[in-house]
Short mmCIF file of C-alpha atoms in Angstrom, two decimals:
data_model
loop_
_atom_site.label_atom_id
_atom_site.label_comp_id
_atom_site.label_asym_id
_atom_site.label_seq_id
_atom_site.Cartn_x
_atom_site.Cartn_y
_atom_site.Cartn_z
CA MET A 86 135.90 29.39 257.28
CA PHE A 87 133.00 29.40 255.13
CA CYS A 88 132.96 29.57 251.38
CA TYR A 89 130.39 28.82 249.19
CA GLN A 90 131.43 31.13 246.03
CA CYS A 91 132.32 28.30 243.65
CA GLU A 92 130.55 25.02 241.91
CA GLN A 93 132.32 22.74 243.34
CA THR A 94 131.76 23.75 246.91
CA MET A 95 131.82 20.61 249.44
CA LYS A 96 128.25 19.12 249.24
CA GLY A 97 126.88 21.45 247.14
CA GLU A 98 126.66 23.54 250.70
CA GLY A 99 129.59 25.15 251.74
CA CYS A 100 133.33 24.58 252.68
CA THR A 101 133.85 24.88 256.34
CA LYS A 102 137.63 22.96 256.79
CA ILE A 103 139.53 23.65 253.70
CA GLY A 104 138.39 24.50 250.60
CA VAL A 105 137.91 22.19 247.53
CA CYS A 106 140.03 24.69 245.34
CA GLY A 107 143.04 23.93 248.01
CA LYS A 108 142.18 27.13 250.16
CA GLN A 109 143.06 26.85 253.67
CA PRO A 110 141.13 28.21 256.19
CA GLU A 111 143.28 31.28 257.20
CA VAL A 112 143.22 32.36 253.61
CA SER A 113 139.56 32.36 253.27
CA ASP A 114 139.25 34.03 256.64
CA LEU A 115 141.43 36.63 255.27
CA GLN A 116 139.78 36.94 252.06
CA ASP A 117 136.55 37.69 253.89
CA LEU A 118 138.04 40.58 256.00
CA THR A 119 139.67 41.75 252.50
CA ALA A 120 135.89 42.20 250.95
CA TYR A 121 135.18 43.84 254.34
CA VAL A 122 137.76 46.45 254.66
CA LEU A 123 137.09 46.98 251.05
CA ARG A 124 133.44 47.85 252.15
CA GLY A 125 134.87 50.49 254.60
CA LEU A 126 136.84 52.23 251.46
CA ALA A 127 133.92 52.28 249.41
CA LEU A 128 132.03 53.92 252.21
CA VAL A 129 134.47 56.30 252.44
CA ALA A 130 135.02 56.72 248.62
CA ARG A 131 131.15 57.16 248.14
CA GLU A 132 130.92 59.95 250.40
CA ALA A 133 134.09 61.55 249.29
CA ARG A 134 133.14 61.74 245.72
CA LYS A 135 130.44 64.30 246.62
CA THR A 136 132.22 66.42 248.06
CA GLY A 137 134.62 66.32 244.91
CA HIS A 138 137.41 64.12 246.47
CA ARG A 139 138.55 60.74 244.78
CA SER A 140 141.31 58.57 244.61
CA GLU A 141 142.28 57.08 241.25
CA ALA A 142 144.75 54.71 243.30
CA ALA A 143 142.07 53.72 245.36
CA ASP A 144 139.69 53.14 242.69
CA ALA A 145 142.00 51.09 241.03
CA TYR A 146 142.92 48.91 243.80
CA PHE A 147 139.06 47.81 244.12
CA PRO A 148 138.97 45.13 241.11
CA ASP A 149 142.83 44.85 242.02
CA ALA A 150 142.17 43.34 245.65
CA LEU A 151 138.27 41.64 245.05
CA PHE A 152 140.19 39.45 241.85
CA SER A 153 142.53 38.45 244.41
CA THR A 154 139.88 37.00 246.56
CA LEU A 155 138.35 34.88 243.35
CA THR A 156 138.77 30.76 243.29
CA ASN A 157 142.05 29.80 242.33
CA VAL A 158 143.71 33.00 242.52
CA ASN A 159 145.86 33.74 245.60
CA PHE A 160 146.18 31.17 248.24
CA ASP A 161 149.30 33.39 249.80
CA PRO A 162 147.79 34.91 253.36
CA ASP A 163 151.03 37.28 253.64
CA ASP A 164 149.44 38.80 250.40
CA PHE A 165 146.01 39.47 251.82
CA VAL A 166 147.66 40.98 255.06
CA ARG A 167 149.35 43.55 252.70
CA LEU A 168 146.17 43.92 250.77
CA ILE A 169 144.03 44.54 254.34
CA HIS A 170 146.81 47.44 255.41
CA ASP A 171 147.02 49.07 251.95
CA ILE A 172 143.22 48.77 251.96
CA VAL A 173 142.76 50.58 254.92
CA ARG A 174 145.57 53.03 254.16
CA PHE A 175 143.71 54.25 251.06
CA ARG A 176 140.66 54.70 252.99
CA ASP A 177 141.85 56.85 255.75
CA GLU A 178 144.09 58.81 253.21
CA LEU A 179 140.80 59.43 251.51
CA LYS A 180 139.15 60.20 254.70
CA GLY A 181 141.57 62.61 255.30
CA LYS A 182 141.85 64.78 252.47
CA ALA A 183 137.84 65.08 252.41
CA GLU A 184 138.10 66.35 256.36
CA ALA A 185 141.01 68.60 255.61
CA ALA A 186 139.17 70.27 253.18
CA GLY A 187 136.34 70.98 255.82
CA GLN A 188 133.85 68.37 254.81
CA ALA A 189 132.44 66.01 257.63
CA LEU A 190 131.78 62.22 256.46
CA ASP A 191 128.67 60.54 257.32
CA LEU A 192 130.35 56.97 258.04
CA PRO A 193 128.76 54.40 260.63
CA GLU A 194 130.61 52.50 262.60
CA GLY A 195 131.81 48.95 260.89
CA PRO A 196 133.97 48.27 258.47
CA ALA A 197 134.53 52.17 257.43
CA THR A 198 136.04 52.17 261.11
CA PHE A 199 137.63 49.18 261.56
CA VAL A 200 141.40 49.01 262.84
CA PRO A 201 143.24 46.22 261.43
CA ALA A 202 145.67 44.66 264.16
CA PRO A 203 149.16 44.98 263.82
CA ASP A 204 150.26 41.65 263.54
CA TYR A 205 149.33 38.11 261.84
CA ALA A 206 147.89 36.62 264.80
CA GLY A 207 145.62 39.38 265.80
CA LEU A 208 144.36 40.22 262.01
CA LEU A 209 143.15 36.65 261.61
CA ASP A 210 141.37 36.80 264.89
CA GLN A 211 139.70 39.82 263.68
CA ALA A 212 139.05 38.09 260.27
CA ARG A 213 137.45 35.03 262.14
CA GLU A 214 135.08 37.52 263.65
CA THR A 215 133.74 39.46 260.33
CA GLY A 216 132.92 36.27 258.26
CA LEU A 217 130.72 35.76 255.26
CA PHE A 218 127.93 35.80 257.41
CA ASP A 219 128.54 38.37 259.54
CA TYR A 220 126.19 40.48 257.62
CA PRO A 221 123.99 43.50 258.34
CA THR A 222 120.75 41.83 257.89
CA ASP A 223 118.82 38.92 259.37
CA ASP A 224 116.94 37.88 256.13
CA PRO A 225 118.43 35.26 254.57
CA ASP A 226 117.19 35.99 250.73
CA ILE A 227 118.75 39.75 251.27
CA ARG A 228 121.72 38.30 252.25
CA SER A 229 121.78 35.73 249.55
CA LEU A 230 121.51 38.37 247.00
CA MET A 231 124.46 40.37 248.55
CA HIS A 232 126.61 37.49 248.35
CA THR A 233 125.15 37.35 244.56
CA VAL A 234 126.45 40.80 244.32
CA LEU A 235 129.83 40.49 245.65
CA PHE A 236 130.38 37.35 243.94
CA GLY A 237 129.29 38.81 240.63
CA LEU A 238 131.61 41.77 241.57
CA LYS A 239 134.50 39.41 242.23
CA GLY A 240 133.93 38.32 238.53
CA VAL A 241 133.96 41.92 236.77
CA SER A 242 137.34 42.44 238.99
CA ALA A 243 139.08 39.80 236.71
CA TYR A 244 137.77 41.91 233.44
CA MET A 245 138.37 45.43 235.05
CA ASP A 246 141.78 43.87 235.96
CA HIS A 247 142.88 42.88 232.62
CA ALA A 248 141.41 45.96 231.42
CA GLN A 249 143.40 48.34 233.93
CA VAL A 250 146.48 46.36 232.86
CA LEU A 251 146.38 47.83 229.27
CA GLY A 252 145.69 51.27 230.42
CA LYS A 253 141.86 51.29 230.03
CA LYS A 254 139.70 52.93 233.26
CA ASP A 255 135.87 53.74 233.56
CA GLN A 256 135.03 56.29 236.05
CA GLU A 257 131.21 54.50 236.08
CA ILE A 258 133.07 51.32 236.62
CA SER A 259 134.69 52.86 239.65
CA ASP A 260 131.53 54.49 241.17
CA PHE A 261 129.41 51.09 241.02
CA TYR A 262 132.54 49.18 243.46
CA HIS A 263 131.48 52.51 245.45
CA ASP A 264 127.93 51.78 245.55
CA ALA A 265 127.94 48.04 245.57
CA LEU A 266 129.98 47.26 248.56
CA ALA A 267 128.59 50.29 250.45
CA ALA A 268 125.32 48.83 250.16
CA GLY A 269 123.50 47.32 253.20
CA TRP A 270 126.60 48.59 255.26
CA ASP A 271 125.46 52.67 255.12
CA GLY A 272 122.58 52.00 257.98
CA LYS A 273 119.90 52.46 254.74
CA PRO A 274 117.27 50.27 254.51
CA MET A 275 117.07 48.15 251.02
CA THR A 276 114.24 46.03 250.14
CA LEU A 277 114.35 42.47 248.31
CA GLU A 278 113.50 44.50 245.23
CA ASP A 279 116.19 46.98 245.71
CA TRP A 280 118.95 44.09 246.06
CA VAL A 281 117.87 42.37 243.02
CA GLY A 282 117.97 45.63 241.37
CA MET A 283 121.33 45.74 242.39
CA ALA A 284 122.15 42.46 241.30
CA LEU A 285 120.89 43.35 237.59
CA LYS A 286 122.84 46.45 237.88
CA THR A 287 126.27 43.94 238.27
CA GLY A 288 125.40 42.34 235.37
CA GLU A 289 125.27 45.90 233.16
CA ILE A 290 128.35 46.72 234.76
CA ASN A 291 130.05 43.63 233.90
CA LEU A 292 128.84 43.87 230.15
CA LYS A 293 130.40 47.61 230.10
CA THR A 294 133.49 46.01 231.78
CA MET A 295 133.74 43.01 228.98
CA LYS A 296 133.43 45.65 226.77
CA LEU A 297 136.36 47.87 227.55
CA LEU A 298 138.53 44.73 227.81
CA ASP A 299 137.70 43.75 224.44
CA ALA A 300 138.30 47.52 223.28
CA ALA A 301 142.17 47.14 225.28
CA ASN A 302 142.42 43.51 224.05
CA THR A 303 141.61 44.48 220.18
CA GLU A 304 143.50 47.76 220.30
CA THR A 305 146.54 46.32 221.28
CA TYR A 306 146.72 43.21 219.91
CA GLY A 307 144.33 43.51 216.73
CA ASP A 308 140.83 41.79 216.16
CA PRO A 309 141.39 37.88 216.38
CA VAL A 310 141.45 35.71 213.17
CA PRO A 311 141.07 32.19 212.34
CA THR A 312 144.07 30.45 213.37
CA GLU A 313 145.03 26.80 213.75
CA VAL A 314 146.94 26.01 216.55
CA PRO A 315 149.17 22.82 217.27
CA LEU A 316 148.51 20.75 220.31
CA GLY A 317 151.91 18.90 220.42
CA HIS A 318 154.93 20.31 221.04
CA LYS A 319 158.42 20.73 219.73
CA LYS A 320 161.63 19.42 220.88
CA GLY A 321 163.61 21.97 222.85
CA LYS A 322 163.30 24.32 226.05
CA ALA A 323 159.95 25.37 226.99
CA ILE A 324 157.77 27.88 228.95
CA VAL A 325 154.22 27.68 229.00
CA VAL A 326 151.73 30.65 230.01
CA SER A 327 148.59 30.04 231.71
CA GLY A 328 145.78 32.12 232.63
CA HIS A 329 144.66 34.84 230.61
CA ASP A 330 146.33 37.85 230.72
CA LEU A 331 147.60 38.83 227.28
CA LYS A 332 150.51 41.45 228.05
CA ASP A 333 151.94 39.54 230.41
CA LEU A 334 152.34 36.78 227.32
CA HIS A 335 153.55 39.67 225.18
CA MET A 336 155.95 40.51 227.49
CA LEU A 337 157.43 37.21 227.86
CA LEU A 338 157.43 36.73 224.22
CA GLU A 339 159.70 39.97 223.86
CA GLN A 340 161.94 38.73 226.39
CA THR A 341 162.15 35.13 224.91
CA ARG A 342 163.41 36.65 221.34
CA ASP A 343 166.30 34.45 220.14
CA LYS A 344 166.55 32.41 223.30
CA GLY A 345 165.96 29.24 221.79
CA ILE A 346 162.48 28.80 223.74
CA THR A 347 159.21 27.63 222.67
CA VAL A 348 156.44 29.22 224.51
CA TYR A 349 152.85 27.28 224.64
CA THR A 350 149.58 28.66 225.93
CA HIS A 351 147.77 26.52 228.37
CA GLY A 352 144.23 26.76 229.61
CA GLU A 353 142.32 29.84 228.41
CA MET A 354 145.23 31.62 227.18
CA ILE A 355 145.03 29.37 223.70
CA PRO A 356 142.99 32.02 222.30
CA ALA A 357 145.87 34.18 222.35
CA HIS A 358 147.25 32.66 219.04
CA GLY A 359 144.58 34.38 217.29
CA TYR A 360 145.58 37.68 217.64
CA PRO A 361 147.96 39.07 215.05
CA GLU A 362 150.36 41.04 217.04
CA LEU A 363 151.08 37.84 219.29
CA LYS A 364 150.61 35.62 216.20
CA LYS A 365 153.78 36.85 214.73
CA TYR A 366 156.04 35.91 217.17
CA PRO A 367 157.56 32.47 215.51
CA HIS A 368 158.74 31.24 218.92
CA LEU A 369 155.04 30.75 220.16
CA TYR A 370 153.84 27.53 218.88
CA GLY A 371 150.92 25.82 220.50
CA ASN A 372 148.68 24.71 223.39
CA TYR A 373 149.96 22.44 225.96
CA GLY A 374 147.68 20.59 227.92
CA THR A 375 144.22 20.96 228.38
CA ALA A 376 142.04 22.63 231.12
CA TRP A 377 142.86 24.33 234.55
CA GLN A 378 141.98 21.14 236.73
CA ASN A 379 144.34 18.88 235.12
CA GLN A 380 147.38 21.35 235.83
CA GLN A 381 148.54 18.71 238.53
CA LYS A 382 149.35 16.05 235.94
CA GLU A 383 150.36 18.01 232.98
CA PHE A 384 152.82 20.51 234.89
CA ALA A 385 154.41 17.36 236.21
CA ALA A 386 155.24 15.92 233.55
CA LEU A 387 156.44 19.18 231.76
CA PRO A 388 160.13 19.19 231.35
CA GLY A 389 159.79 23.33 231.55
CA ALA A 390 158.36 26.20 233.12
CA VAL A 391 155.06 27.46 233.89
CA LEU A 392 154.22 31.41 234.35
CA MET A 393 150.74 31.71 235.67
CA THR A 394 149.02 34.90 235.00
CA THR A 395 145.69 34.79 236.30
CA ASN A 396 143.38 32.39 237.66
CA CYS A 397 142.93 29.28 237.41
CA LEU A 398 145.76 27.98 240.00
CA GLN A 399 145.71 24.80 241.75
CA ARG A 400 147.97 23.48 244.84
CA ILE A 401 151.61 23.21 243.44
CA LEU A 402 152.74 19.58 243.94
CA PRO A 403 156.20 18.72 244.78
CA ALA A 404 156.77 16.97 241.84
CA TYR A 405 157.15 20.61 239.99
CA THR A 406 157.80 23.00 243.10
CA GLY A 407 160.31 25.45 241.57
CA ASN A 408 159.25 25.37 238.02
CA VAL A 409 155.79 27.56 238.43
CA PHE A 410 156.03 31.52 238.56
CA THR A 411 153.29 33.15 239.23
CA THR A 412 152.32 37.25 238.61
CA GLY A 413 149.44 39.61 239.04
CA ARG A 414 147.47 39.00 241.84
CA VAL A 415 148.45 35.34 241.58
CA GLY A 416 150.10 33.59 244.75
CA TRP A 417 151.18 30.37 245.99
CA PRO A 418 152.91 30.24 249.33
CA GLY A 419 156.69 29.99 248.57
CA ALA A 420 156.09 29.72 244.78
CA PRO A 421 158.60 32.39 242.95
CA HIS A 422 156.52 35.52 242.14
CA ILE A 423 157.02 38.05 239.11
CA ALA A 424 155.96 41.76 240.53
CA ALA A 425 155.09 44.71 237.88
CA LYS A 426 157.89 47.57 238.18
CA PRO A 427 156.31 50.95 238.88
CA ASP A 428 155.64 51.39 234.98
CA GLY A 429 153.69 48.22 234.46
CA THR A 430 156.37 46.18 232.84
CA LYS A 431 158.07 43.07 234.24
CA ASP A 432 161.26 40.97 234.30
CA PHE A 433 160.76 37.26 233.31
CA THR A 434 164.56 36.55 233.62
CA PRO A 435 163.97 34.10 236.44
CA VAL A 436 161.20 32.05 234.55
CA ILE A 437 163.86 32.02 231.69
CA GLU A 438 166.25 31.09 233.39
CA ARG A 439 164.72 28.21 234.90
CA ALA A 440 163.53 27.10 231.47
CA LEU A 441 167.08 27.07 229.99
CA ALA A 442 167.75 25.02 233.18
CA LEU A 443 165.45 22.16 232.88
CA PRO A 444 165.68 19.59 229.88
CA GLY A 445 162.74 20.62 227.87
CA PHE A 446 161.27 18.35 225.50
CA ALA A 447 163.54 15.52 224.00
CA ALA A 448 161.29 15.31 220.67
CA ASP A 449 159.06 16.75 218.31
CA GLU A 450 155.11 15.41 219.04
CA GLU A 451 152.26 16.15 217.06
CA GLY A 452 148.88 16.21 218.94
CA GLY A 453 146.29 17.20 216.59
CA SER A 454 144.93 21.03 216.61
CA ALA A 455 142.38 23.10 217.58
CA MET A 456 140.93 26.45 216.05
CA VAL A 457 140.46 29.47 217.49
CA GLY A 458 140.00 33.18 216.61
CA PHE A 459 136.40 33.44 216.04
CA GLY A 460 135.56 36.73 217.48
CA HIS A 461 132.74 38.95 216.92
CA LYS A 462 134.53 40.83 214.23
CA THR A 463 135.38 37.45 212.29
CA LEU A 464 131.70 36.12 212.52
CA LEU A 465 130.14 39.55 211.65
CA GLY A 466 131.72 39.46 208.62
CA VAL A 467 129.94 36.09 207.43
CA ALA A 468 126.46 37.36 209.04
CA GLY A 469 125.01 37.43 205.60
CA LYS A 470 126.25 33.99 204.87
CA VAL A 471 125.30 32.52 208.05
CA VAL A 472 121.48 34.14 207.72
CA GLU A 473 121.47 32.76 204.10
CA LEU A 474 122.02 29.13 205.91
CA VAL A 475 119.33 29.84 208.36
CA LYS A 476 116.49 31.16 205.73
CA ALA A 477 117.35 27.99 203.63
CA GLY A 478 117.12 25.44 206.54
CA LYS A 479 120.80 24.41 206.37
CA ILE A 480 121.07 25.68 209.86
CA ARG A 481 118.46 24.67 212.17
CA HIS A 482 119.56 26.18 215.61
CA PHE A 483 122.51 27.65 217.30
CA PHE A 484 124.05 26.23 220.87
CA LEU A 485 126.34 28.68 223.09
CA VAL A 486 127.76 25.83 224.87
CA GLY A 487 130.72 27.75 227.06
CA GLY A 488 131.72 28.69 230.53
CA CYS A 489 133.80 27.10 233.24
CA ASP A 490 135.00 23.69 233.60
CA GLY A 491 135.27 21.41 236.41
CA ALA A 492 136.64 18.29 237.77
CA LYS A 493 132.86 16.89 238.34
CA PRO A 494 131.96 13.71 236.84
CA GLY A 495 128.97 15.10 235.47
CA ARG A 496 130.57 17.91 233.55
CA ASN A 497 130.76 15.07 230.50
CA TYR A 498 127.17 16.21 230.08
CA TYR A 499 128.51 18.99 227.93
CA THR A 500 131.04 16.59 225.72
CA LYS A 501 127.87 14.56 225.09
CA PHE A 502 125.60 17.71 224.33
CA VAL A 503 128.32 18.73 221.58
CA GLU A 504 128.39 15.20 220.52
CA GLN A 505 124.46 14.42 219.80
CA ALA A 506 123.79 18.22 218.46
CA PRO A 507 122.25 17.13 215.30
CA ARG A 508 124.68 17.94 211.94
CA ASP A 509 122.17 21.01 211.01
CA THR A 510 123.01 22.98 214.06
CA VAL A 511 126.19 25.25 215.14
CA ILE A 512 127.92 25.26 218.10
CA LEU A 513 129.44 28.64 219.79
CA THR A 514 131.80 27.94 222.59
CA LEU A 515 133.87 30.03 224.99
CA ALA A 516 136.18 29.63 228.18
CA CYS A 517 137.51 26.56 229.46
CA GLY A 518 134.64 24.58 229.02
CA LYS A 519 135.59 24.04 225.68
CA TYR A 520 138.23 21.72 226.47
CA ARG A 521 135.50 18.96 227.05
CA PHE A 522 134.99 18.69 223.09
CA ASN A 523 137.10 20.99 221.25
CA ALA A 524 139.03 17.92 219.94
CA MET A 525 135.94 17.50 218.14
CA GLN A 526 136.46 20.45 215.92
CA LYS A 527 137.38 18.62 212.87
CA ALA A 528 135.18 15.63 213.19
CA LEU A 529 132.11 18.15 213.65
CA GLY A 530 132.80 19.56 210.27
CA ASP A 531 131.39 22.55 208.51
CA ILE A 532 127.88 23.70 207.29
CA ASP A 533 128.68 25.19 203.62
CA GLY A 534 132.05 26.32 204.62
CA ILE A 535 130.93 27.26 208.81
CA PRO A 536 132.72 24.95 210.67
CA ARG A 537 130.24 23.73 213.18
CA LEU A 538 132.33 24.82 216.56
CA LEU A 539 133.45 28.00 216.68
CA ASP A 540 135.80 29.30 218.87
CA VAL A 541 134.84 32.82 220.13
CA GLY A 542 137.43 32.75 222.99
CA GLN A 543 138.17 33.36 226.76
CA CYS A 544 135.17 33.88 229.18
CA ASN A 545 135.69 37.62 229.24
CA ASP A 546 134.93 36.98 225.31
CA THR A 547 130.98 36.69 226.49
CA TYR A 548 130.98 40.23 224.87
CA SER A 549 131.67 38.69 221.51
CA ALA A 550 129.00 36.41 221.85
CA ILE A 551 126.58 38.76 222.51
CA VAL A 552 127.35 40.77 219.84
CA ILE A 553 126.91 38.03 217.63
CA ALA A 554 123.28 37.21 218.95
CA SER A 555 122.46 40.93 218.85
CA ALA A 556 123.65 41.17 215.31
CA LEU A 557 121.70 38.01 214.42
CA ALA A 558 118.49 39.39 216.04
CA GLU A 559 118.94 42.77 213.88
CA ALA A 560 119.42 40.55 210.81
CA PHE A 561 116.10 38.43 211.41
CA GLN A 562 114.41 41.59 212.88
CA THR A 563 113.61 39.91 216.48
CA ASP A 564 114.95 39.71 219.83
CA VAL A 565 117.35 37.44 221.27
CA ASN A 566 115.00 35.47 222.77
CA SER A 567 113.23 34.70 219.90
CA LEU A 568 116.29 33.72 217.66
CA PRO A 569 116.93 29.95 216.92
CA LEU A 570 119.36 29.93 219.80
CA SER A 571 119.67 28.16 223.29
CA LEU A 572 122.72 29.07 226.03
CA ILE A 573 124.15 25.79 227.49
CA ILE A 574 126.10 27.37 230.28
CA SER A 575 128.68 25.66 232.62
CA TRP A 576 130.01 27.63 235.64
CA TYR A 577 132.60 27.34 238.18
CA GLU A 578 133.43 30.47 239.80
CA GLN A 579 132.39 34.10 240.22
CA LYS A 580 133.59 35.23 236.79
CA ALA A 581 130.23 32.94 235.24
CA ALA A 582 128.09 34.56 238.41
CA ALA A 583 129.00 37.88 236.82
CA ILE A 584 128.56 36.73 233.01
CA LEU A 585 124.95 35.11 234.32
CA LEU A 586 124.13 38.28 235.99
CA THR A 587 124.76 40.27 232.45
CA LEU A 588 122.83 37.87 230.89
CA LEU A 589 119.69 38.35 233.05
CA PHE A 590 120.16 42.33 232.55
CA LEU A 591 119.57 41.99 228.91
CA GLY A 592 116.83 39.86 230.00
CA ILE A 593 117.77 36.63 228.49
CA LYS A 594 115.68 33.84 229.01
CA ASN A 595 115.69 29.98 229.02
CA ILE A 596 119.16 29.56 229.95
CA TYR A 597 120.19 25.78 230.59
CA LEU A 598 122.56 26.03 233.72
CA GLY A 599 124.79 23.41 235.30
CA PRO A 600 126.39 21.12 236.73
CA SER A 601 124.20 22.01 239.72
CA LEU A 602 122.74 25.41 240.56
CA PRO A 603 124.45 27.75 243.08
CA ALA A 604 124.42 26.92 246.56
CA PHE A 605 124.07 31.00 247.79
CA LEU A 606 120.87 31.48 245.90
CA THR A 607 118.20 30.52 248.72
CA PRO A 608 115.15 28.88 247.51
CA ASN A 609 113.08 32.12 247.17
CA VAL A 610 115.73 34.10 245.13
CA LEU A 611 116.37 30.64 242.76
CA ASN A 612 112.58 30.68 242.42
CA PHE A 613 112.27 34.10 241.32
CA LEU A 614 115.29 33.83 238.73
CA VAL A 615 113.08 30.37 237.08
CA GLU A 616 109.95 32.41 237.48
CA LYS A 617 111.28 35.53 235.58
CA TYR A 618 113.79 34.11 233.53
CA ASN A 619 113.12 30.22 233.32
CA ILE A 620 116.39 29.31 234.33
CA LYS A 621 116.63 25.58 233.86
CA PRO A 622 118.98 23.04 235.33
CA ILE A 623 120.89 21.23 233.36
CA GLY A 624 119.22 17.36 232.84
CA THR A 625 120.46 14.86 230.37
CA PRO A 626 121.91 15.73 227.05
CA GLU A 627 118.80 13.63 225.15
CA GLU A 628 116.27 15.60 227.10
CA ASP A 629 117.62 18.82 227.04
CA LEU A 630 117.93 18.57 222.84
CA LYS A 631 114.80 17.36 222.60
CA ALA A 632 112.96 19.97 224.86
CA ILE A 633 115.35 22.50 222.76
CA LEU A 634 114.68 21.05 219.19
CA GLY A 635 111.20 19.27 219.44
#
């Protein structure tokens, strides 16, 4: 195996024996093979669409399959065996339809002609032969950008998967999967500049995907409203829902009506409390635990059941084996999985029965609270007041301090940054990085009624942050780069890579990125990003605040 798609990769270089995330080498190799056969499907789909032949089922499978290879999603090798054979079946069916219509497809040898071994051992041998560095180029900078596009597309896939679950599709996005995954494998040469353009296009498609998901969430569950979320718990039976998938949470809430079970969110599911259609369930009470990387300790202490709807899943420990259920693309060997029916519904009876069999919380416990629900609709509603406060000198600067969290000690930078931000500054935050400092919301106070810490939502709600920044730029008749706004971004996995590409597509400069820079960027590619976009590695909070504010 070789994997360097996440920020915590071994020694900042790459995992070669076992993933820091807990991924076994067999799973890593099968994930690489999954991406390889997807390139074959992409080559066929791109050629077939020229002849008027498409497969909606295959198009929907691209994000579904790529999402499975994202960090901390699926650790079950059997799932990837099924995925690989399904992808090849889609590929051959689509090829057959085109050829039956008298259309000969121009397909080079490689992923478009790959024949998977019939058994697990043979497939694993093939996976080891088609690893991450078995690419059709000897140029390390081009390979770096090819990986950047692949990892960014994995991030796009997480958002597209959520959108598809709620019935949203987009042909331009599907076509980009074909183009991006086929590029470089079709025998047609691409320059370094071409690959830079493809990376920026990935950012553009991610923006379109996040907009699509925002519409899917808000049309289904309403626009988020400011909501105070308890961080303690109630006496009684409990189910904790982690991940990002609002539909899974909604279905579970429906199925737990009048069951005597309190439902809690965990991790990046906490913004769900701000959606009106979810708020109306009285047994959705609060948020249990903190960020995803603390789940092993927190789940071991939980006297209830857990439903993992998306990433981020850590290795399931013996202390709570049997209490954690997976669904969607999430998988762990031996963990009970709740699959969707053909109509998209799910039966969470096993989760409910497990929660009822466990003791539940013995007593009520207060744990403070956190505010969520500051999406773009809410903040644009007070944009006029915010502009007045800026013009009056009461708000000097905005910081977007957000992104993925992780376990590295250096991530306390973000806590210290928020603590030390002057009282006349406002902090927007999103994604699970907020768990580093969201307990400070009340202590940070407000500026004339505008809270200094505003939780915009999940990582995919970066779209809201972009809408807010664009609206402020319009109000001040300037561009985003000229606003009193600085982006202080923490990254961990591929969704953050997709968001970074979106920011670069939008031409946003002077981004502070940490806690370390991506290992898949070669020095030349990194120098290009620094020179064109002035991306800066984080330093110390004191140094960076001084550099930004003067």
